[in-house]
Short mmCIF file of C-alpha atoms in Angstrom, two decimals:
data_model
loop_
_atom_site.label_atom_id
_atom_site.label_comp_id
_atom_site.label_asym_id
_atom_site.label_seq_id
_atom_site.Cartn_x
_atom_site.Cartn_y
_atom_site.Cartn_z
CA MET A 264 -12.00 -96.12 64.14
CA GLN A 265 -10.69 -92.58 64.65
CA THR A 266 -7.80 -91.99 67.04
CA GLN A 267 -6.05 -89.00 68.56
CA GLU A 268 -3.70 -88.86 65.55
CA ASN A 269 -6.62 -88.06 63.22
CA LEU A 270 -7.74 -84.83 64.87
CA LYS A 271 -7.19 -81.61 62.94
CA ILE A 272 -7.75 -78.17 64.48
CA TYR A 273 -7.93 -74.79 62.75
CA ASN A 274 -5.16 -72.69 64.26
CA SER A 275 -5.69 -68.92 64.17
CA LEU A 276 -1.91 -68.50 64.26
CA SER A 277 -1.35 -70.23 60.91
CA ARG A 278 -4.87 -69.68 59.52
CA SER A 279 -4.96 -73.33 58.53
CA LYS A 280 -6.00 -76.71 59.85
CA GLU A 281 -3.19 -78.52 61.63
CA THR A 282 -2.93 -82.05 62.94
CA PHE A 283 -3.28 -81.77 66.69
CA LYS A 284 -0.36 -83.00 68.74
CA SER A 285 -0.35 -82.40 72.46
CA ILE A 286 2.80 -81.28 74.27
CA HIS A 287 2.49 -84.12 76.78
CA GLU A 288 1.26 -87.42 75.37
CA GLY A 289 -2.28 -88.23 76.44
CA ARG A 290 -2.77 -84.88 78.16
CA VAL A 291 -4.19 -81.54 77.00
CA GLY A 292 -3.98 -78.13 78.65
CA MET A 293 -6.73 -75.76 77.46
CA TYR A 294 -7.37 -72.19 78.58
CA VAL A 295 -10.54 -70.30 77.57
CA CYS A 296 -11.18 -66.64 78.38
CA GLY A 297 -14.22 -66.56 80.64
CA PRO A 298 -16.91 -63.94 81.30
CA THR A 299 -16.64 -60.50 82.85
CA VAL A 300 -19.30 -60.87 85.53
CA TYR A 301 -20.96 -57.45 85.56
CA SER A 302 -24.18 -58.41 83.73
CA ASP A 303 -26.27 -61.41 82.65
CA VAL A 304 -24.50 -63.79 80.30
CA HIS A 305 -25.67 -63.22 76.70
CA LEU A 306 -26.29 -65.71 73.91
CA GLY A 307 -22.98 -64.93 72.20
CA ASN A 308 -21.20 -66.00 75.41
CA CYS A 309 -23.36 -69.11 75.53
CA ARG A 310 -22.33 -70.05 72.02
CA THR A 311 -18.62 -69.61 72.76
CA PHE A 312 -18.65 -71.59 76.00
CA THR A 313 -20.87 -74.32 74.52
CA SER A 314 -18.42 -74.65 71.63
CA PHE A 315 -15.49 -75.13 73.98
CA ASP A 316 -17.54 -77.52 76.11
CA LEU A 317 -17.99 -79.60 72.94
CA ILE A 318 -14.22 -79.46 72.30
CA TYR A 319 -13.53 -80.43 75.92
CA ARG A 320 -15.96 -83.33 75.64
CA TYR A 321 -14.53 -84.60 72.38
CA LEU A 322 -10.92 -84.44 73.53
CA THR A 323 -11.99 -86.45 76.59
CA HIS A 324 -13.85 -88.89 74.32
CA LEU A 325 -10.64 -89.44 72.35
CA GLY A 326 -8.94 -90.48 75.56
CA TYR A 327 -7.09 -87.30 76.53
CA LYS A 328 -6.88 -86.22 80.14
CA VAL A 329 -7.85 -82.56 79.77
CA ARG A 330 -7.13 -79.75 82.21
CA TYR A 331 -9.65 -77.12 81.18
CA VAL A 332 -9.11 -73.68 82.74
CA ARG A 333 -11.69 -70.92 82.25
CA ASN A 334 -11.35 -67.72 84.25
CA ILE A 335 -13.77 -65.31 85.87
CA THR A 336 -12.94 -61.63 85.22
CA ASP A 337 -13.94 -59.68 88.31
CA VAL A 338 -11.62 -56.66 88.05
CA GLY A 339 -9.63 -54.69 85.49
CA HIS A 340 -11.92 -54.93 82.47
CA LEU A 341 -12.53 -51.30 81.51
CA GLU A 342 -15.49 -50.11 79.49
CA ASN A 343 -13.13 -49.24 76.66
CA ASP A 344 -10.96 -52.33 76.25
CA GLU A 345 -8.13 -50.64 74.36
CA GLU A 346 -7.68 -47.45 76.35
CA MET A 347 -7.40 -46.26 79.93
CA THR A 348 -10.36 -43.95 79.47
CA GLY A 349 -13.17 -46.14 80.78
CA GLU A 350 -14.38 -47.14 84.22
CA ASP A 351 -14.01 -50.69 85.46
CA LYS A 352 -17.20 -52.48 84.35
CA ILE A 353 -17.83 -54.14 87.70
CA THR A 354 -17.03 -51.00 89.70
CA LYS A 355 -19.45 -49.00 87.54
CA LYS A 356 -22.26 -51.53 88.04
CA ALA A 357 -21.61 -51.54 91.79
CA ARG A 358 -21.72 -47.74 91.88
CA ILE A 359 -24.99 -47.58 89.92
CA GLU A 360 -26.70 -50.23 92.07
CA GLN A 361 -25.08 -49.00 95.31
CA LEU A 362 -23.61 -52.41 96.07
CA GLU A 363 -20.20 -53.78 96.89
CA PRO A 364 -18.32 -54.93 93.75
CA MET A 365 -18.19 -58.49 95.11
CA GLU A 366 -21.98 -58.49 95.41
CA ILE A 367 -22.13 -57.80 91.69
CA VAL A 368 -19.54 -60.49 91.04
CA GLN A 369 -21.39 -63.04 93.17
CA ARG A 370 -24.77 -62.35 91.56
CA TYR A 371 -23.63 -62.63 87.96
CA THR A 372 -21.20 -65.48 88.52
CA LYS A 373 -24.05 -67.49 90.01
CA GLY A 374 -26.28 -66.55 87.07
CA PHE A 375 -23.56 -67.56 84.62
CA HIS A 376 -23.13 -70.95 86.29
CA ASN A 377 -26.91 -71.52 86.25
CA VAL A 378 -27.14 -70.91 82.50
CA MET A 379 -24.11 -73.12 81.82
CA ALA A 380 -25.74 -75.91 83.84
CA GLN A 381 -29.02 -75.50 81.94
CA LEU A 382 -27.10 -75.92 78.69
CA ASN A 383 -25.42 -79.01 80.16
CA ASN A 384 -21.95 -77.50 79.86
CA HIS A 385 -19.39 -79.25 82.03
CA PRO A 386 -17.70 -76.99 84.58
CA PRO A 387 -14.01 -76.40 83.80
CA SER A 388 -11.31 -78.25 85.72
CA ILE A 389 -10.25 -74.96 87.31
CA GLU A 390 -12.13 -71.65 87.35
CA PRO A 391 -9.77 -69.00 88.78
CA SER A 392 -10.73 -65.38 89.35
CA ALA A 393 -8.63 -62.29 88.69
CA THR A 394 -9.03 -60.95 92.24
CA GLY A 395 -7.84 -64.27 93.61
CA HIS A 396 -4.54 -63.97 91.75
CA ILE A 397 -3.32 -60.44 92.43
CA ILE A 398 0.02 -61.69 93.77
CA GLU A 399 0.72 -63.69 90.61
CA GLN A 400 -0.14 -60.67 88.46
CA ILE A 401 2.13 -58.34 90.42
CA GLU A 402 4.96 -60.88 90.07
CA MET A 403 4.39 -61.07 86.31
CA VAL A 404 4.43 -57.27 85.96
CA GLN A 405 7.72 -57.14 87.86
CA GLN A 406 9.25 -59.82 85.64
CA ILE A 407 8.16 -57.98 82.48
CA LEU A 408 9.74 -54.80 83.87
CA ASP A 409 12.95 -56.68 84.76
CA ASN A 410 13.10 -58.07 81.21
CA GLY A 411 12.87 -54.57 79.74
CA TYR A 412 9.46 -54.87 78.08
CA ALA A 413 7.62 -52.32 80.25
CA TYR A 414 8.05 -49.00 82.06
CA GLU A 415 6.49 -47.36 85.10
CA ARG A 416 4.83 -43.96 84.90
CA ASN A 417 2.96 -42.24 87.76
CA GLY A 418 2.03 -45.50 89.48
CA SER A 419 0.96 -47.28 86.29
CA VAL A 420 3.02 -49.80 84.33
CA TYR A 421 2.82 -49.88 80.54
CA PHE A 422 3.90 -52.56 78.08
CA LYS A 423 6.22 -51.38 75.28
CA THR A 424 3.95 -52.59 72.49
CA VAL A 425 5.61 -51.07 69.41
CA GLN A 426 9.13 -51.86 70.60
CA PHE A 427 8.03 -55.44 71.26
CA ALA A 428 6.33 -55.76 67.85
CA GLU A 429 9.47 -54.53 66.09
CA LYS A 430 11.50 -57.34 67.65
CA HIS A 431 8.97 -60.17 67.76
CA GLU A 432 7.05 -61.31 64.70
CA GLU A 433 4.58 -63.14 66.95
CA TYR A 434 2.71 -59.90 67.66
CA GLY A 435 -0.11 -59.62 65.10
CA GLN A 436 -0.12 -63.26 63.97
CA ILE A 437 -3.43 -64.11 65.65
CA SER A 438 -5.40 -61.11 64.37
CA GLY A 439 -3.45 -60.54 61.16
CA LYS A 440 -2.62 -56.97 62.13
CA LYS A 441 0.68 -55.55 60.94
CA LEU A 442 2.93 -53.15 62.82
CA GLU A 443 1.91 -50.32 60.48
CA ASP A 444 -1.76 -51.03 61.22
CA LEU A 445 -0.97 -50.71 64.89
CA ARG A 446 0.64 -47.32 64.39
CA VAL A 447 -2.21 -46.00 62.25
CA GLU A 448 -5.05 -47.30 64.44
CA THR A 449 -3.81 -45.87 67.72
CA ARG A 450 -4.93 -42.36 68.66
CA ASP A 451 -3.28 -39.73 70.81
CA LEU A 452 -5.76 -39.33 73.65
CA LYS A 453 -5.40 -37.10 76.69
CA ALA A 454 -5.59 -40.07 79.03
CA GLN A 455 -2.67 -41.60 77.17
CA SER A 456 -0.34 -38.60 77.40
CA GLU A 457 1.87 -40.32 79.97
CA LYS A 458 2.54 -43.25 77.63
CA ASP A 459 5.65 -43.39 75.46
CA HIS A 460 3.39 -44.47 72.57
CA PRO A 461 -0.44 -44.57 72.27
CA ALA A 462 -0.29 -48.30 71.41
CA ASP A 463 1.34 -49.14 74.75
CA PHE A 464 -1.15 -50.82 77.07
CA ALA A 465 -1.39 -50.87 80.85
CA ILE A 466 -0.50 -54.06 82.70
CA TRP A 467 -0.94 -52.32 86.07
CA MET A 468 -3.11 -49.23 86.56
CA ASN A 469 -2.84 -46.56 89.19
CA ALA A 470 -6.04 -46.28 91.21
CA ASN A 471 -7.30 -42.90 92.37
CA GLU A 472 -9.10 -42.41 95.68
CA SER A 473 -12.53 -43.05 94.13
CA HIS A 474 -11.58 -46.46 92.78
CA ILE A 475 -13.12 -49.14 95.01
CA MET A 476 -11.09 -52.19 93.95
CA ARG A 477 -7.41 -51.49 94.66
CA TRP A 478 -4.33 -53.28 95.94
CA ASN A 479 -0.87 -52.29 97.15
CA SER A 480 1.96 -52.88 94.69
CA PRO A 481 5.63 -51.85 94.27
CA TRP A 482 4.38 -49.01 92.02
CA GLY A 483 1.64 -47.72 94.29
CA VAL A 484 -2.00 -48.54 94.94
CA GLY A 485 -3.69 -49.87 91.83
CA PHE A 486 -5.26 -52.79 90.03
CA PRO A 487 -4.18 -55.18 87.23
CA GLY A 488 -4.88 -54.77 83.54
CA TRP A 489 -7.51 -57.01 81.94
CA HIS A 490 -5.03 -58.61 79.53
CA LEU A 491 -2.62 -59.47 82.32
CA GLU A 492 -4.94 -61.71 84.32
CA CYS A 493 -5.24 -64.37 81.61
CA SER A 494 -1.48 -64.50 81.15
CA ALA A 495 -0.94 -64.91 84.90
CA MET A 496 -3.63 -67.54 85.47
CA SER A 497 -2.95 -69.63 82.36
CA THR A 498 0.73 -69.74 83.28
CA LYS A 499 0.00 -70.68 86.90
CA TYR A 500 -2.28 -73.61 86.07
CA LEU A 501 -1.06 -74.81 82.67
CA GLY A 502 2.59 -73.77 82.64
CA GLU A 503 4.46 -71.32 80.46
CA HIS A 504 3.62 -73.32 77.31
CA PHE A 505 0.40 -75.28 76.84
CA ASP A 506 -1.76 -76.74 74.08
CA ILE A 507 -4.92 -74.72 73.36
CA HIS A 508 -6.01 -71.16 74.08
CA GLY A 509 -9.54 -70.20 73.11
CA GLY A 510 -12.17 -67.49 73.13
CA GLY A 511 -14.47 -65.49 70.90
CA MET A 512 -13.05 -63.95 67.75
CA ASP A 513 -13.65 -60.48 69.22
CA LEU A 514 -10.79 -61.24 71.62
CA GLN A 515 -8.18 -61.76 68.90
CA PHE A 516 -7.18 -58.10 69.11
CA PRO A 517 -6.15 -56.63 71.39
CA HIS A 518 -6.70 -59.16 74.17
CA HIS A 519 -5.04 -62.25 72.77
CA GLU A 520 -2.28 -60.36 70.97
CA ASN A 521 -1.46 -58.65 74.24
CA GLU A 522 -1.48 -61.96 76.08
CA VAL A 523 1.14 -63.27 73.67
CA ALA A 524 3.24 -60.14 74.22
CA GLN A 525 2.98 -60.43 78.00
CA ASN A 526 3.89 -64.11 78.06
CA ILE A 527 6.92 -63.62 75.85
CA GLY A 528 7.85 -60.51 77.83
CA CYS A 529 7.71 -62.45 81.08
CA CYS A 530 8.50 -66.07 80.23
CA GLY A 531 10.30 -65.81 76.89
CA THR A 532 7.77 -67.99 75.09
CA ALA A 533 4.31 -67.65 73.53
CA PRO A 534 1.69 -69.36 75.71
CA ALA A 535 -0.14 -71.77 73.39
CA ASN A 536 0.45 -73.92 70.32
CA TYR A 537 -3.13 -73.70 69.03
CA TRP A 538 -5.35 -70.61 69.18
CA MET A 539 -9.06 -71.28 68.59
CA HIS A 540 -11.77 -68.66 68.10
CA THR A 541 -15.54 -68.92 67.81
CA ASN A 542 -17.41 -66.65 65.42
CA MET A 543 -20.13 -64.16 66.24
CA LEU A 544 -23.87 -64.58 66.73
CA THR A 545 -26.28 -62.49 64.65
CA PHE A 546 -30.06 -62.08 64.56
CA GLU A 547 -31.53 -62.46 61.06
CA GLY A 548 -28.26 -61.23 59.57
CA THR A 549 -27.87 -58.24 61.91
CA LYS A 550 -25.53 -57.85 64.85
CA MET A 551 -27.29 -58.36 68.17
CA SER A 552 -27.52 -55.23 70.30
CA LYS A 553 -29.78 -53.73 72.95
CA SER A 554 -30.23 -50.58 70.86
CA LEU A 555 -31.73 -52.58 67.99
CA GLY A 556 -33.99 -54.53 70.32
CA ASN A 557 -32.75 -57.87 68.98
CA SER A 558 -30.63 -58.86 71.97
CA ILE A 559 -32.21 -61.85 73.70
CA LEU A 560 -31.08 -63.17 77.08
CA PRO A 561 -31.07 -66.91 77.80
CA ASP A 562 -33.87 -66.60 80.38
CA GLU A 563 -36.01 -64.73 77.85
CA LEU A 564 -35.40 -67.53 75.37
CA PHE A 565 -36.26 -70.28 77.87
CA THR A 566 -39.49 -68.53 78.93
CA GLY A 567 -40.43 -67.14 75.52
CA GLU A 568 -40.84 -63.67 77.05
CA HIS A 569 -39.43 -61.58 74.21
CA GLU A 570 -41.32 -59.84 71.42
CA LEU A 571 -39.15 -61.48 68.73
CA LEU A 572 -40.02 -64.99 69.92
CA SER A 573 -43.24 -66.84 69.15
CA GLN A 574 -42.72 -69.39 71.92
CA ALA A 575 -40.33 -70.63 74.61
CA TYR A 576 -37.37 -72.78 73.60
CA SER A 577 -35.63 -75.27 75.84
CA PRO A 578 -31.91 -75.15 76.68
CA MET A 579 -31.40 -78.36 74.69
CA THR A 580 -33.04 -76.79 71.64
CA LEU A 581 -30.58 -73.90 71.96
CA ARG A 582 -27.65 -76.30 72.33
CA PHE A 583 -28.79 -78.23 69.25
CA PHE A 584 -29.22 -74.92 67.41
CA PHE A 585 -25.58 -74.05 68.11
CA LEU A 586 -24.42 -77.48 66.91
CA ARG A 587 -26.02 -76.93 63.50
CA THR A 588 -23.44 -74.22 62.69
CA HIS A 589 -19.67 -74.76 62.69
CA TYR A 590 -18.03 -72.92 65.56
CA ARG A 591 -15.91 -70.81 63.16
CA SER A 592 -18.93 -69.68 61.10
CA VAL A 593 -21.36 -66.88 61.89
CA CYS A 594 -24.38 -68.35 63.68
CA ASP A 595 -27.55 -66.55 62.57
CA PHE A 596 -30.27 -66.53 65.19
CA SER A 597 -34.00 -66.41 64.38
CA ASP A 598 -37.33 -67.64 65.66
CA LYS A 599 -37.76 -69.82 62.57
CA GLY A 600 -34.28 -71.26 62.99
CA LEU A 601 -35.09 -72.18 66.58
CA LYS A 602 -38.35 -73.86 65.51
CA ASP A 603 -36.43 -75.91 62.94
CA ALA A 604 -33.83 -76.77 65.58
CA GLU A 605 -36.57 -77.88 67.98
CA LYS A 606 -38.01 -80.25 65.37
CA GLY A 607 -34.56 -81.56 64.51
CA PHE A 608 -33.65 -82.11 68.15
CA GLN A 609 -36.88 -83.99 68.84
CA LYS A 610 -36.45 -86.10 65.74
CA LEU A 611 -32.87 -87.01 66.71
CA MET A 612 -33.79 -87.88 70.30
CA ALA A 613 -36.83 -89.92 69.19
CA ALA A 614 -34.64 -91.90 66.79
CA ASN A 615 -32.08 -92.55 69.52
CA LYS A 616 -34.82 -93.78 71.87
CA THR A 617 -36.08 -96.13 69.15
CA LEU A 618 -32.55 -97.33 68.39
CA GLN A 619 -31.66 -98.07 72.01
CA GLU A 620 -34.84 -100.17 72.41
CA MET A 621 -34.11 -102.30 69.33
CA GLU A 622 -33.32 -105.96 69.89
CA TYR A 623 -31.72 -108.24 67.34
CA ILE A 624 -34.07 -110.99 66.19
CA GLY A 625 -33.44 -113.77 63.69
CA LYS A 626 -30.47 -114.95 61.71
CA GLU A 627 -27.93 -112.51 60.36
CA LYS A 628 -28.08 -111.81 56.65
CA VAL A 629 -25.31 -109.32 56.09
CA ASN A 630 -25.65 -107.35 52.87
CA ASP A 631 -24.79 -103.94 51.44
CA GLU A 632 -26.94 -102.22 54.08
CA ASP A 633 -24.42 -103.40 56.67
CA LYS A 634 -21.59 -101.64 54.82
CA VAL A 635 -23.65 -98.47 54.35
CA ILE A 636 -24.43 -98.11 58.05
CA ASN A 637 -20.85 -98.83 59.12
CA GLY A 638 -19.65 -96.28 56.56
CA LEU A 639 -21.98 -93.64 58.02
CA ILE A 640 -20.80 -94.45 61.54
CA ASP A 641 -17.20 -93.93 60.40
CA GLU A 642 -18.14 -90.62 58.76
CA MET A 643 -19.35 -89.21 62.08
CA SER A 644 -15.88 -89.48 63.58
CA ILE A 645 -14.20 -88.33 60.36
CA HIS A 646 -16.22 -85.10 60.36
CA MET A 647 -15.70 -84.56 64.08
CA ASN A 648 -11.97 -84.95 63.63
CA ASP A 649 -12.10 -82.33 60.87
CA ASP A 650 -11.96 -79.33 63.21
CA PHE A 651 -15.09 -80.39 65.15
CA ASN A 652 -17.41 -80.12 62.14
CA THR A 653 -20.71 -80.65 63.95
CA PRO A 654 -22.99 -79.67 61.00
CA ARG A 655 -21.46 -82.46 58.90
CA VAL A 656 -21.74 -84.88 61.81
CA LEU A 657 -25.43 -84.03 62.24
CA ALA A 658 -26.08 -84.44 58.51
CA THR A 659 -24.61 -87.94 58.70
CA MET A 660 -26.57 -88.73 61.86
CA PHE A 661 -29.81 -87.79 60.13
CA GLU A 662 -28.97 -90.21 57.34
CA LEU A 663 -28.79 -92.81 60.09
CA VAL A 664 -32.07 -91.50 61.55
CA ALA A 665 -33.71 -92.39 58.23
CA LYS A 666 -32.29 -95.91 58.54
CA ILE A 667 -33.49 -96.21 62.15
CA ASN A 668 -37.00 -95.07 61.19
CA ALA A 669 -36.97 -97.51 58.28
CA PHE A 670 -36.27 -100.33 60.75
CA LYS A 671 -39.03 -99.00 63.02
CA ASN A 672 -41.53 -98.88 60.16
CA ARG A 673 -40.38 -102.28 58.87
CA GLN A 674 -39.27 -100.86 55.54
CA LEU A 675 -35.94 -102.47 56.45
CA LYS A 676 -35.69 -105.64 58.49
CA ILE A 677 -33.35 -105.60 61.45
CA ASN A 678 -31.62 -108.74 60.21
CA HIS A 679 -30.51 -106.84 57.11
CA ILE A 680 -27.53 -105.82 59.20
CA SER A 681 -25.34 -107.82 61.55
CA LYS A 682 -25.80 -107.87 65.29
CA ALA A 683 -22.33 -106.31 65.63
CA THR A 684 -23.35 -103.41 63.38
CA LEU A 685 -26.55 -102.81 65.35
CA GLU A 686 -24.62 -102.78 68.63
CA ARG A 687 -21.98 -100.47 67.16
CA LEU A 688 -24.70 -98.12 65.88
CA GLN A 689 -26.42 -98.08 69.28
CA THR A 690 -23.19 -97.37 71.16
CA THR A 691 -21.80 -94.73 68.79
CA PHE A 692 -25.08 -92.89 68.23
CA LYS A 693 -25.68 -92.61 71.97
CA ALA A 694 -22.07 -91.53 72.65
CA PHE A 695 -22.29 -88.70 70.11
CA ILE A 696 -25.64 -87.46 71.38
CA GLU A 697 -24.95 -87.64 75.11
CA ASP A 698 -21.18 -87.68 75.71
CA ILE A 699 -19.91 -85.51 72.84
CA PHE A 700 -22.83 -83.25 71.89
CA GLY A 701 -24.05 -83.04 75.49
CA LEU A 702 -27.72 -83.35 74.50
CA GLN A 703 -30.19 -84.56 77.09
CA ALA A 704 -33.76 -85.80 76.84
CA GLU A 705 -36.21 -83.13 77.96
CA GLU A 706 -37.50 -83.50 81.51
CA ALA A 707 -41.09 -83.39 80.29
CA ASN A 708 -41.54 -86.48 78.14
CA ASN A 709 -42.81 -84.63 75.09
CA ASP A 710 -42.21 -87.65 72.84
CA GLU A 711 -44.72 -89.80 74.72
CA VAL A 712 -47.31 -87.00 74.81
CA LEU A 713 -46.89 -86.41 71.08
CA ASP A 714 -47.17 -90.12 70.34
CA SER A 715 -50.37 -90.38 72.38
CA VAL A 716 -51.96 -87.45 70.54
CA LEU A 717 -50.92 -88.83 67.15
CA GLN A 718 -52.30 -92.26 67.95
CA VAL A 719 -55.70 -90.61 68.51
CA LEU A 720 -55.44 -88.83 65.14
CA ILE A 721 -54.31 -92.03 63.42
CA GLU A 722 -57.34 -93.84 64.86
CA MET A 723 -59.65 -91.01 63.70
CA ARG A 724 -58.15 -91.24 60.21
CA LYS A 725 -58.63 -95.01 60.24
CA GLU A 726 -62.31 -94.62 61.09
CA ALA A 727 -62.69 -92.01 58.33
CA ARG A 728 -61.21 -94.44 55.81
CA VAL A 729 -63.52 -97.23 56.99
CA ASN A 730 -66.45 -94.84 56.48
CA LYS A 731 -64.99 -93.87 53.09
CA ASP A 732 -64.68 -90.26 54.27
CA TRP A 733 -61.64 -89.70 52.06
CA ALA A 734 -61.75 -85.92 52.48
CA MET A 735 -61.31 -86.21 56.27
CA SER A 736 -58.65 -88.90 55.89
CA ASP A 737 -56.64 -86.72 53.50
CA LYS A 738 -57.14 -83.63 55.66
CA ILE A 739 -55.62 -85.33 58.73
CA ARG A 740 -52.69 -86.66 56.70
CA ASP A 741 -52.02 -83.37 54.87
CA GLU A 742 -52.26 -81.11 57.93
CA LEU A 743 -49.94 -83.36 59.91
CA MET A 744 -47.46 -83.25 57.01
CA ALA A 745 -47.66 -79.45 57.00
CA ALA A 746 -46.78 -79.56 60.72
CA GLY A 747 -43.74 -81.72 59.98
CA ILE A 748 -45.21 -85.15 60.78
CA GLN A 749 -45.48 -87.84 58.13
CA LEU A 750 -47.95 -90.73 58.32
CA LYS A 751 -46.93 -93.99 56.69
CA ASP A 752 -49.42 -96.77 55.92
CA GLY A 753 -48.11 -100.35 55.93
CA LYS A 754 -49.14 -103.94 56.45
CA GLU A 755 -48.66 -103.58 60.21
CA GLY A 756 -50.76 -100.40 60.35
CA THR A 757 -50.01 -96.67 60.28
CA SER A 758 -46.84 -95.22 61.83
CA TRP A 759 -45.54 -91.64 62.04
CA SER A 760 -42.19 -89.89 61.86
CA LEU A 761 -40.90 -86.31 61.99
CA VAL A 762 -39.82 -84.89 58.63
#
């Protein structure tokens, strides 16, 4: 049996797997950077938040009491993340659609929650918004100023990035960037002329008269920087030092590096012990983008209304698709991959249904099969404790699916394993599918419909064999096999299974 002490997590800080040890025994504080709600949530977001939902679920499964904080960015995220040259993304959308910014925020926050619910992602423990924490952000800016890590210029406040990096080796550890890289990569732009150095970033920005979202501050009317909000809200709800901070790998620099700088600048300590990052989503090996026409929204996927899709795919098929790739690996999206995921999902759920309906009959005759199944059950937890390695877990589960189908088709007798092993298999298999992986049976009972159709085909094949119409019998068998369904003839009749 795996315990909390067995869990290893890949830490972006050390670039290695580390044994997880929470700051407070039995409790975990986890902060994940949430969406900027100016547009529909995209599949890359879905992958990131589904990955952290899985992590949240598994930590809970191990017995931790988890406080999961995921924010809503509704101000301060400029079009150009690294410079003060872009317009606030939400303000721009509001201007284009002639709406209030909070109308934009409300619409896309609701859409985001709907998609998360469709994917069966648990809501976080706390979901704070940037606009709801302006006071906390102003207080943090003032503390950073008081500690000498920032300066005010024309109503804006800038963080002394290079000076900080020269004194603190923490800056650059997450992304792997060196101080020299920082100096080379920054550019002297007109909008940055008031900065002491181009690498300095704004933690409070002066708002001109045309800027809709603005608040009074000690430095004038303005709005907070995007990086600042996460530092302020994670500190408020998880404390100055907590366990896990997560997000997509695109946030490593500058967002997460700047968070570290802000937290040390304000509180004197880096915020988190473990930094976790999900990898990117591609389409047939190419980056997803609107310009290439390969960017698919969740609703388009669920309805099948996109030229790159041959059919609609359910939210659970998408969730299963994500689980097939480790969260730190590039997840390559394709219509074929989704079809394979759909078959795999259905096969897994059908096996679980069969397993849960099994009853132990007869005397126990424990043999090597008992040890094999218990060993596979143990492997599931071993792989999950190895940095949440869901592809390895699924591979092991499909080995067990073969065993379950063998019991169903009477190739193995149920009394070849002990009653205790059967009960353990039923409990663990269900827990991984439902509680940890978050997979749900489809609302439309496709399994029963498929079984009914196949029973008709099996009966037609039986009649063909009785009439010695071997060509028709073989045709039914071969075409079903080509579709991923295997017929198996036995003493008790013909059964089928997904392959």
